[in-house]
Amino acid sequence: AGMNGTAIENFACVIFNVSFMSCTWHVGRTATEDTQYFLYWRPSKKEDVTECQNYIKDACGRHTGCRFQNVTIQNNNAYFLVNGSRDGQSIHISDYIIVEKLTPPLNVTVNCTEASHSCSIWWQPPHTSHVKRSSCFKYEIVIENK
C-alpha cells in the first residue's frame, strides 16, 4: 500500500550491549518533506505493540530511526511495522534485518606454564538479548608473542 517510492528502504535494527536496540531506515526515493514515518514493534506475539519513543530525525524532521532501551526478544522473533503518511496515503515496510553486536566473552582467564610451554584459556559466553545456548557461539583466539 502507499504511493510508489514512499516506502522506507534499508530498514535494519542492531542490538548492542544486550538490551539496547537502534533501528534505522532511509526515506523513500520519492518521499517529500511532508512524509512522516512511525515505527511500532513488539518483541513477541503475546506482547502489546509499542511505538518508538526516541526517534532519530533527518534535516527535514522526518523520522529515520529509533533508539530503544531495555529490549528483550523472545524465541528469536520480533515484529516491526513502519507506517506513515503523505497526503493521506499509507506507507508500510516489507522486510527487515536484526543484528546483534555481541559483547566480548566474560571472565577470560589464562594460565601459562613455563615447564610445558603451554597455556590454558577459559571464558564465559557473552551476555545476549536472546541466545540461550552457548553452543551457538564459535570463538577464535589470536595469540601474540610479546
PDB file of C-alpha atoms in Angstrom:
ATOM      1  CA  ALA A   1       0.000   0.000   0.000  1.00  0.00           C
ATOM      2  CA  GLY A   2       1.013   3.619  -0.309  1.00  0.00           C
ATOM      3  CA  MET A   3       2.297   5.818  -3.062  1.00  0.00           C
ATOM      4  CA  ASN A   4       5.128   4.381  -5.145  1.00  0.00           C
ATOM      5  CA  GLY A   5       8.589   5.237  -3.847  1.00  0.00           C
ATOM      6  CA  THR A   6       7.449   6.499  -0.429  1.00  0.00           C
ATOM      7  CA  ALA A   7       8.042   3.259   1.493  1.00  0.00           C
ATOM      8  CA  ILE A   8      11.172   3.198   3.625  1.00  0.00           C
ATOM      9  CA  GLU A   9      14.287   1.409   2.398  1.00  0.00           C
ATOM     10  CA  ASN A  10      17.161  -0.422   4.086  1.00  0.00           C
ATOM     11  CA  PHE A  11      15.385  -0.979   7.405  1.00  0.00           C
ATOM     12  CA  ALA A  12      17.737  -2.584   9.936  1.00  0.00           C
ATOM     13  CA  CYS A  13      17.924  -2.964  13.700  1.00  0.00           C
ATOM     14  CA  VAL A  14      21.079  -3.558  15.723  1.00  0.00           C
ATOM     15  CA  ILE A  15      21.011  -4.840  19.297  1.00  0.00           C
ATOM     16  CA  PHE A  16      24.071  -3.926  21.359  1.00  0.00           C
ATOM     17  CA  ASN A  17      25.152  -4.156  24.990  1.00  0.00           C
ATOM     18  CA  VAL A  18      22.472  -6.824  25.495  1.00  0.00           C
ATOM     19  CA  SER A  19      19.434  -4.576  25.885  1.00  0.00           C
ATOM     20  CA  PHE A  20      19.780  -1.532  23.625  1.00  0.00           C
ATOM     21  CA  MET A  21      18.422  -1.504  20.074  1.00  0.00           C
ATOM     22  CA  SER A  22      18.831   1.053  17.327  1.00  0.00           C
ATOM     23  CA  CYS A  23      16.679   0.806  14.197  1.00  0.00           C
ATOM     24  CA  THR A  24      17.355   2.935  11.126  1.00  0.00           C
ATOM     25  CA  TRP A  25      15.945   3.331   7.635  1.00  0.00           C
ATOM     26  CA  HIS A  26      16.237   5.523   4.580  1.00  0.00           C
ATOM     27  CA  VAL A  27      13.400   7.738   3.430  1.00  0.00           C
ATOM     28  CA  GLY A  28      11.643   6.505   0.274  1.00  0.00           C
ATOM     29  CA  ARG A  29      13.050   7.716  -3.044  1.00  0.00           C
ATOM     30  CA  THR A  30      10.013   9.866  -3.868  1.00  0.00           C
ATOM     31  CA  ALA A  31       9.115  10.861  -0.310  1.00  0.00           C
ATOM     32  CA  THR A  32       8.535  14.565   0.089  1.00  0.00           C
ATOM     33  CA  GLU A  33       9.318  16.680   3.135  1.00  0.00           C
ATOM     34  CA  ASP A  34       5.749  16.188   4.404  1.00  0.00           C
ATOM     35  CA  THR A  35       6.173  12.385   4.526  1.00  0.00           C
ATOM     36  CA  GLN A  36       6.437  11.125   8.097  1.00  0.00           C
ATOM     37  CA  TYR A  37       7.217   7.622   9.338  1.00  0.00           C
ATOM     38  CA  PHE A  38       6.262   5.882  12.588  1.00  0.00           C
ATOM     39  CA  LEU A  39       7.854   2.697  13.966  1.00  0.00           C
ATOM     40  CA  TYR A  40       5.915   0.163  16.031  1.00  0.00           C
ATOM     41  CA  TRP A  41       7.303  -3.091  17.368  1.00  0.00           C
ATOM     42  CA  ARG A  42       6.626  -5.950  19.753  1.00  0.00           C
ATOM     43  CA  PRO A  43       9.190  -8.467  20.981  1.00  0.00           C
ATOM     44  CA  SER A  44       6.775 -11.433  20.787  1.00  0.00           C
ATOM     45  CA  LYS A  45       3.273 -12.264  19.550  1.00  0.00           C
ATOM     46  CA  LYS A  46       1.979 -12.188  23.122  1.00  0.00           C
ATOM     47  CA  GLU A  47       3.069  -8.625  23.903  1.00  0.00           C
ATOM     48  CA  ASP A  48       1.457  -5.320  23.036  1.00  0.00           C
ATOM     49  CA  VAL A  49       2.680  -3.172  20.165  1.00  0.00           C
ATOM     50  CA  THR A  50       4.792  -0.201  21.272  1.00  0.00           C
ATOM     51  CA  GLU A  51       5.531   2.938  19.284  1.00  0.00           C
ATOM     52  CA  CYS A  52       9.024   4.379  19.272  1.00  0.00           C
ATOM     53  CA  GLN A  53       9.542   6.975  21.991  1.00  0.00           C
ATOM     54  CA  ASN A  54      13.000   8.188  20.860  1.00  0.00           C
ATOM     55  CA  TYR A  55      13.028   8.907  17.114  1.00  0.00           C
ATOM     56  CA  ILE A  56      16.111   9.798  15.093  1.00  0.00           C
ATOM     57  CA  LYS A  57      15.263  12.609  12.649  1.00  0.00           C
ATOM     58  CA  ASP A  58      16.745  13.910   9.424  1.00  0.00           C
ATOM     59  CA  ALA A  59      17.227  17.594   8.488  1.00  0.00           C
ATOM     60  CA  CYS A  60      13.574  17.793   7.372  1.00  0.00           C
ATOM     61  CA  GLY A  61      12.324  16.437  10.701  1.00  0.00           C
ATOM     62  CA  ARG A  62      11.284  13.090   9.205  1.00  0.00           C
ATOM     63  CA  HIS A  63      11.765  10.037  11.399  1.00  0.00           C
ATOM     64  CA  THR A  64      14.649   7.938  10.034  1.00  0.00           C
ATOM     65  CA  GLY A  65      15.300   5.707  13.026  1.00  0.00           C
ATOM     66  CA  CYS A  66      14.578   4.913  16.639  1.00  0.00           C
ATOM     67  CA  ARG A  67      16.529   4.054  19.791  1.00  0.00           C
ATOM     68  CA  PHE A  68      15.125   1.564  22.312  1.00  0.00           C
ATOM     69  CA  GLN A  69      16.260   0.658  25.832  1.00  0.00           C
ATOM     70  CA  ASN A  70      15.592  -2.472  27.902  1.00  0.00           C
ATOM     71  CA  VAL A  71      14.989  -4.637  24.831  1.00  0.00           C
ATOM     72  CA  THR A  72      14.326  -8.348  25.192  1.00  0.00           C
ATOM     73  CA  ILE A  73      13.495 -10.564  22.230  1.00  0.00           C
ATOM     74  CA  GLN A  74      11.995 -13.952  22.953  1.00  0.00           C
ATOM     75  CA  ASN A  75      12.308 -17.017  20.716  1.00  0.00           C
ATOM     76  CA  ASN A  76      14.276 -15.096  18.060  1.00  0.00           C
ATOM     77  CA  ASN A  77      11.076 -13.369  16.848  1.00  0.00           C
ATOM     78  CA  ALA A  78      10.298  -9.684  16.825  1.00  0.00           C
ATOM     79  CA  TYR A  79       7.591  -7.910  14.896  1.00  0.00           C
ATOM     80  CA  PHE A  80       8.017  -4.489  13.296  1.00  0.00           C
ATOM     81  CA  LEU A  81       5.719  -2.106  11.469  1.00  0.00           C
ATOM     82  CA  VAL A  82       6.714   1.191   9.934  1.00  0.00           C
ATOM     83  CA  ASN A  83       3.829   3.200   8.640  1.00  0.00           C
ATOM     84  CA  GLY A  84       3.258   6.823   7.948  1.00  0.00           C
ATOM     85  CA  SER A  85       1.519   9.286   5.772  1.00  0.00           C
ATOM     86  CA  ARG A  86       1.975  11.536   2.808  1.00  0.00           C
ATOM     87  CA  ASP A  87      -1.118  13.304   1.585  1.00  0.00           C
ATOM     88  CA  GLY A  88      -3.222  10.724   3.469  1.00  0.00           C
ATOM     89  CA  GLN A  89      -1.607   7.729   1.747  1.00  0.00           C
ATOM     90  CA  SER A  90      -0.340   4.807   3.855  1.00  0.00           C
ATOM     91  CA  ILE A  91       3.281   3.693   3.909  1.00  0.00           C
ATOM     92  CA  HIS A  92       4.496   0.354   5.220  1.00  0.00           C
ATOM     93  CA  ILE A  93       7.528  -1.946   5.374  1.00  0.00           C
ATOM     94  CA  SER A  94       8.024  -5.251   3.586  1.00  0.00           C
ATOM     95  CA  ASP A  95      11.154  -6.706   5.205  1.00  0.00           C
ATOM     96  CA  TYR A  96      13.678  -6.124   7.971  1.00  0.00           C
ATOM     97  CA  ILE A  97      17.019  -7.213   9.381  1.00  0.00           C
ATOM     98  CA  ILE A  98      18.029  -7.566  13.019  1.00  0.00           C
ATOM     99  CA  VAL A  99      21.681  -7.942  14.006  1.00  0.00           C
ATOM    100  CA  GLU A 100      23.067  -8.355  17.493  1.00  0.00           C
ATOM    101  CA  LYS A 101      26.530  -6.981  18.195  1.00  0.00           C
ATOM    102  CA  LEU A 102      27.915  -9.151  20.960  1.00  0.00           C
ATOM    103  CA  THR A 103      29.950  -8.069  23.914  1.00  0.00           C
ATOM    104  CA  PRO A 104      33.316  -9.808  24.350  1.00  0.00           C
ATOM    105  CA  PRO A 105      33.454 -13.102  26.267  1.00  0.00           C
ATOM    106  CA  LEU A 106      33.363 -12.698  30.035  1.00  0.00           C
ATOM    107  CA  ASN A 107      35.819 -13.653  32.762  1.00  0.00           C
ATOM    108  CA  VAL A 108      38.677 -14.587  30.435  1.00  0.00           C
ATOM    109  CA  THR A 109      41.327 -16.478  32.381  1.00  0.00           C
ATOM    110  CA  VAL A 110      44.761 -17.500  31.097  1.00  0.00           C
ATOM    111  CA  ASN A 111      47.094 -19.934  32.842  1.00  0.00           C
ATOM    112  CA  CYS A 112      50.510 -20.481  31.250  1.00  0.00           C
ATOM    113  CA  THR A 113      53.195 -22.826  32.464  1.00  0.00           C
ATOM    114  CA  GLU A 114      56.800 -22.422  31.505  1.00  0.00           C
ATOM    115  CA  ALA A 115      57.652 -26.078  32.035  1.00  0.00           C
ATOM    116  CA  SER A 116      55.162 -27.392  29.492  1.00  0.00           C
ATOM    117  CA  HIS A 117      55.353 -24.346  27.205  1.00  0.00           C
ATOM    118  CA  SER A 118      51.557 -24.257  27.072  1.00  0.00           C
ATOM    119  CA  CYS A 119      48.663 -22.095  28.115  1.00  0.00           C
ATOM    120  CA  SER A 120      45.083 -22.857  29.058  1.00  0.00           C
ATOM    121  CA  ILE A 121      42.405 -20.277  28.403  1.00  0.00           C
ATOM    122  CA  TRP A 122      38.854 -20.227  29.851  1.00  0.00           C
ATOM    123  CA  TRP A 123      35.955 -17.824  29.379  1.00  0.00           C
ATOM    124  CA  GLN A 124      32.214 -17.498  29.706  1.00  0.00           C
ATOM    125  CA  PRO A 125      29.928 -16.739  26.742  1.00  0.00           C
ATOM    126  CA  PRO A 126      28.909 -13.108  26.282  1.00  0.00           C
ATOM    127  CA  HIS A 127      25.555 -11.878  27.504  1.00  0.00           C
ATOM    128  CA  THR A 128      22.997 -11.687  24.715  1.00  0.00           C
ATOM    129  CA  SER A 129      19.450 -10.467  24.342  1.00  0.00           C
ATOM    130  CA  HIS A 130      18.006 -13.776  23.177  1.00  0.00           C
ATOM    131  CA  VAL A 131      20.548 -16.581  22.530  1.00  0.00           C
ATOM    132  CA  LYS A 132      20.363 -19.036  25.419  1.00  0.00           C
ATOM    133  CA  ARG A 133      22.601 -21.889  24.215  1.00  0.00           C
ATOM    134  CA  SER A 134      26.345 -21.379  24.479  1.00  0.00           C
ATOM    135  CA  SER A 135      26.794 -23.977  21.715  1.00  0.00           C
ATOM    136  CA  CYS A 136      25.591 -21.292  19.270  1.00  0.00           C
ATOM    137  CA  PHE A 137      28.882 -19.431  19.644  1.00  0.00           C
ATOM    138  CA  LYS A 138      32.175 -20.030  17.868  1.00  0.00           C
ATOM    139  CA  TYR A 139      35.341 -18.401  19.117  1.00  0.00           C
ATOM    140  CA  GLU A 140      38.645 -17.516  17.555  1.00  0.00           C
ATOM    141  CA  ILE A 141      41.758 -16.927  19.631  1.00  0.00           C
ATOM    142  CA  VAL A 142      44.664 -14.855  18.375  1.00  0.00           C
ATOM    143  CA  ILE A 143      47.858 -15.356  20.355  1.00  0.00           C
ATOM    144  CA  GLU A 144      50.632 -12.806  20.072  1.00  0.00           C
ATOM    145  CA  ASN A 145      54.117 -13.259  21.492  1.00  0.00           C
ATOM    146  CA  LYS A 146      55.250 -10.182  23.335  1.00  0.00           C
TER     147      LYS A 146
END
